[in-house]
Amino acid sequence: MKRPNILLTGTPGVGKTTLGKELADRTGLTFINIGDLAKEGEFYEGFDEEYQCAILDEDRVIDELEDKMIDGGMIIDYHSSDFFPERWFHIVFVLRTDNSLLYDRLESRSCDELAWKRGYTCCGSTHNEKDSLRGKTFSVKPQT
């Protein structure tokens, strides 16, 4: 039986990486953080001067992951779901948390102010992963 592929998505700071690593440890599935993958493989197509951050080359990320996703057993961590092929995932979890916790977590990362504000304001309820991965998406908000 093929092992499932799982996507963990949601606002930066909600705990995707923490949960993904824990799931990988408990299940034997392989955890991949897209930010780390992009950095290691230099999967960038430019630099955004306004936000002072690299621009992800989504096509290269897809090419890098395609064979692994076919084999199954992957846990993918990324703040969005819009560029991944729907066929890749058996289930998607959109993680959420209380805004006061999120504020403290992002502030402690000491990101530059513009990038921090962008991550905090654009990744909350405005993401609509349910539209891009219909029927596979569950929203999860841990007890606080």
mmCIF file of C-alpha atoms in Angstrom:
data_model
loop_
_atom_site.group_PDB
_atom_site.id
_atom_site.type_symbol
_atom_site.label_atom_id
_atom_site.label_comp_id
_atom_site.label_asym_id
_atom_site.label_seq_id
_atom_site.Cartn_x
_atom_site.Cartn_y
_atom_site.Cartn_z
ATOM 1 C CA MET A 1 0.000 0.000 0.000
ATOM 2 C CA LYS A 2 1.288 3.441 -0.937
ATOM 3 C CA ARG A 3 2.115 5.695 2.012
ATOM 4 C CA PRO A 4 0.219 9.014 2.113
ATOM 5 C CA ASN A 5 1.526 12.425 1.184
ATOM 6 C CA ILE A 6 0.552 15.192 3.608
ATOM 7 C CA LEU A 7 0.673 18.964 3.137
ATOM 8 C CA LEU A 8 0.952 21.191 6.214
ATOM 9 C CA THR A 9 0.116 24.769 5.347
ATOM 10 C CA GLY A 10 -0.843 27.992 7.099
ATOM 11 C CA THR A 11 0.490 31.298 8.301
ATOM 12 C CA PRO A 12 4.187 31.502 9.148
ATOM 13 C CA GLY A 13 4.555 30.823 12.859
ATOM 14 C CA VAL A 14 1.595 28.470 13.384
ATOM 15 C CA GLY A 15 3.762 25.395 13.974
ATOM 16 C CA LYS A 16 3.970 23.639 10.609
ATOM 17 C CA THR A 17 7.625 22.710 11.005
ATOM 18 C CA THR A 18 7.218 21.583 14.608
ATOM 19 C CA LEU A 19 4.223 19.421 13.739
ATOM 20 C CA GLY A 20 5.813 18.082 10.548
ATOM 21 C CA LYS A 21 8.976 16.953 12.300
ATOM 22 C CA GLU A 22 6.971 15.311 15.076
ATOM 23 C CA LEU A 23 4.762 13.507 12.560
ATOM 24 C CA ALA A 24 7.831 12.325 10.650
ATOM 25 C CA ASP A 25 9.422 11.016 13.861
ATOM 26 C CA ARG A 26 6.276 9.138 14.862
ATOM 27 C CA THR A 27 5.321 7.744 11.446
ATOM 28 C CA GLY A 28 8.556 7.238 9.534
ATOM 29 C CA LEU A 29 7.344 9.547 6.769
ATOM 30 C CA THR A 30 9.844 11.980 5.225
ATOM 31 C CA PHE A 31 9.583 15.644 6.234
ATOM 32 C CA ILE A 32 10.461 18.398 3.741
ATOM 33 C CA ASN A 33 10.341 22.104 4.529
ATOM 34 C CA ILE A 34 10.029 23.915 1.190
ATOM 35 C CA GLY A 35 11.982 26.926 2.437
ATOM 36 C CA ASP A 36 14.910 24.700 3.408
ATOM 37 C CA LEU A 37 14.680 22.756 0.144
ATOM 38 C CA ALA A 38 14.756 25.977 -1.873
ATOM 39 C CA LYS A 39 17.714 27.304 0.079
ATOM 40 C CA GLU A 40 19.721 24.086 -0.262
ATOM 41 C CA GLY A 41 18.993 23.756 -4.002
ATOM 42 C CA GLU A 42 19.035 27.500 -4.710
ATOM 43 C CA PHE A 43 15.559 27.239 -6.245
ATOM 44 C CA TYR A 44 15.096 30.966 -6.746
ATOM 45 C CA GLU A 45 14.196 33.019 -9.780
ATOM 46 C CA GLY A 46 15.114 36.432 -8.491
ATOM 47 C CA PHE A 47 15.011 38.786 -5.554
ATOM 48 C CA ASP A 48 12.133 40.999 -4.394
ATOM 49 C CA GLU A 49 13.671 44.358 -3.502
ATOM 50 C CA GLU A 50 10.552 45.660 -1.749
ATOM 51 C CA TYR A 51 10.287 42.702 0.651
ATOM 52 C CA GLN A 52 14.008 41.903 0.698
ATOM 53 C CA CYS A 53 13.517 38.210 0.031
ATOM 54 C CA ALA A 54 14.270 35.635 -2.636
ATOM 55 C CA ILE A 55 11.508 34.681 -5.083
ATOM 56 C CA LEU A 56 10.818 30.960 -5.104
ATOM 57 C CA ASP A 57 11.171 29.173 -8.446
ATOM 58 C CA GLU A 58 8.066 27.019 -8.120
ATOM 59 C CA ASP A 59 8.766 25.024 -11.291
ATOM 60 C CA ARG A 60 12.147 23.889 -9.971
ATOM 61 C CA VAL A 61 10.580 22.916 -6.636
ATOM 62 C CA ILE A 62 7.956 20.839 -8.475
ATOM 63 C CA ASP A 63 10.647 19.180 -10.601
ATOM 64 C CA GLU A 64 12.692 18.365 -7.492
ATOM 65 C CA LEU A 65 9.765 16.793 -5.645
ATOM 66 C CA GLU A 66 7.909 14.985 -8.438
ATOM 67 C CA ASP A 67 9.517 11.531 -8.068
ATOM 68 C CA LYS A 68 9.405 11.650 -4.270
ATOM 69 C CA MET A 69 5.731 12.512 -4.287
ATOM 70 C CA ILE A 70 4.928 9.647 -6.660
ATOM 71 C CA ASP A 71 6.610 7.220 -4.244
ATOM 72 C CA GLY A 72 4.545 8.602 -1.322
ATOM 73 C CA GLY A 73 5.348 8.948 2.345
ATOM 74 C CA MET A 74 6.068 12.688 2.275
ATOM 75 C CA ILE A 75 5.147 15.469 4.699
ATOM 76 C CA ILE A 76 5.483 18.851 2.986
ATOM 77 C CA ASP A 77 5.666 22.109 4.977
ATOM 78 C CA TYR A 78 4.855 25.341 3.128
ATOM 79 C CA HIS A 79 2.759 28.425 3.870
ATOM 80 C CA SER A 80 0.647 28.040 0.738
ATOM 81 C CA SER A 81 -0.759 25.284 -1.436
ATOM 82 C CA ASP A 82 -1.484 27.077 -4.673
ATOM 83 C CA PHE A 83 1.359 25.800 -6.860
ATOM 84 C CA PHE A 84 1.403 22.138 -5.828
ATOM 85 C CA PRO A 85 -0.388 19.625 -8.068
ATOM 86 C CA GLU A 86 -3.596 18.509 -6.379
ATOM 87 C CA ARG A 87 -2.844 14.861 -7.258
ATOM 88 C CA TRP A 88 0.167 14.861 -4.912
ATOM 89 C CA PHE A 89 -1.663 14.983 -1.591
ATOM 90 C CA HIS A 90 -3.919 12.578 0.207
ATOM 91 C CA ILE A 91 -4.708 15.149 2.901
ATOM 92 C CA VAL A 92 -3.984 18.811 3.629
ATOM 93 C CA PHE A 93 -3.938 20.434 7.045
ATOM 94 C CA VAL A 94 -4.279 24.219 7.273
ATOM 95 C CA LEU A 95 -2.843 25.134 10.656
ATOM 96 C CA ARG A 96 -4.069 28.157 12.567
ATOM 97 C CA THR A 97 -3.412 29.663 15.956
ATOM 98 C CA ASP A 98 -4.544 32.524 18.117
ATOM 99 C CA ASN A 99 -3.317 35.879 16.764
ATOM 100 C CA SER A 100 -1.712 36.865 20.058
ATOM 101 C CA LEU A 101 0.443 33.704 19.965
ATOM 102 C CA LEU A 102 1.226 34.276 16.309
ATOM 103 C CA TYR A 103 2.264 37.876 16.962
ATOM 104 C CA ASP A 104 4.715 36.806 19.682
ATOM 105 C CA ARG A 105 6.147 33.989 17.565
ATOM 106 C CA LEU A 106 6.759 36.169 14.523
ATOM 107 C CA GLU A 107 8.144 39.004 16.604
ATOM 108 C CA SER A 108 10.658 36.630 18.222
ATOM 109 C CA ARG A 109 11.994 35.655 14.795
ATOM 110 C CA SER A 110 13.375 39.188 14.388
ATOM 111 C CA CYS A 111 12.442 39.443 10.739
ATOM 112 C CA ASP A 112 12.765 42.851 9.161
ATOM 113 C CA GLU A 113 9.623 44.891 9.769
ATOM 114 C CA LEU A 114 8.235 44.911 6.231
ATOM 115 C CA ALA A 115 8.659 41.174 5.709
ATOM 116 C CA TRP A 116 7.245 40.523 9.166
ATOM 117 C CA LYS A 117 4.142 42.605 8.484
ATOM 118 C CA ARG A 118 3.675 40.957 5.110
ATOM 119 C CA GLY A 119 3.911 37.470 6.603
ATOM 120 C CA TYR A 120 1.611 38.348 9.441
ATOM 121 C CA THR A 121 -1.099 40.090 7.462
ATOM 122 C CA CYS A 122 -1.140 38.235 4.152
ATOM 123 C CA CYS A 123 -1.050 34.660 5.356
ATOM 124 C CA GLY A 124 -3.966 34.572 7.779
ATOM 125 C CA SER A 125 -7.555 34.175 6.694
ATOM 126 C CA THR A 126 -6.830 35.480 3.194
ATOM 127 C CA HIS A 127 -5.249 32.174 2.131
ATOM 128 C CA ASN A 128 -7.830 29.875 0.690
ATOM 129 C CA GLU A 129 -6.208 26.479 0.340
ATOM 130 C CA LYS A 130 -9.654 24.890 0.292
ATOM 131 C CA ASP A 131 -10.212 26.231 -3.224
ATOM 132 C CA SER A 132 -7.048 24.702 -4.643
ATOM 133 C CA LEU A 133 -7.242 21.300 -2.880
ATOM 134 C CA ARG A 134 -10.980 20.604 -2.631
ATOM 135 C CA GLY A 135 -12.122 17.771 -0.425
ATOM 136 C CA LYS A 136 -8.710 17.084 1.107
ATOM 137 C CA THR A 137 -8.367 20.094 3.385
ATOM 138 C CA PHE A 138 -8.905 20.266 7.122
ATOM 139 C CA SER A 139 -8.449 23.411 9.165
ATOM 140 C CA VAL A 140 -6.751 22.771 12.495
ATOM 141 C CA LYS A 141 -6.608 25.249 15.361
ATOM 142 C CA PRO A 142 -4.968 23.871 18.498
ATOM 143 C CA GLN A 143 -6.406 24.528 21.923
ATOM 144 C CA THR A 144 -4.752 27.531 23.613
#
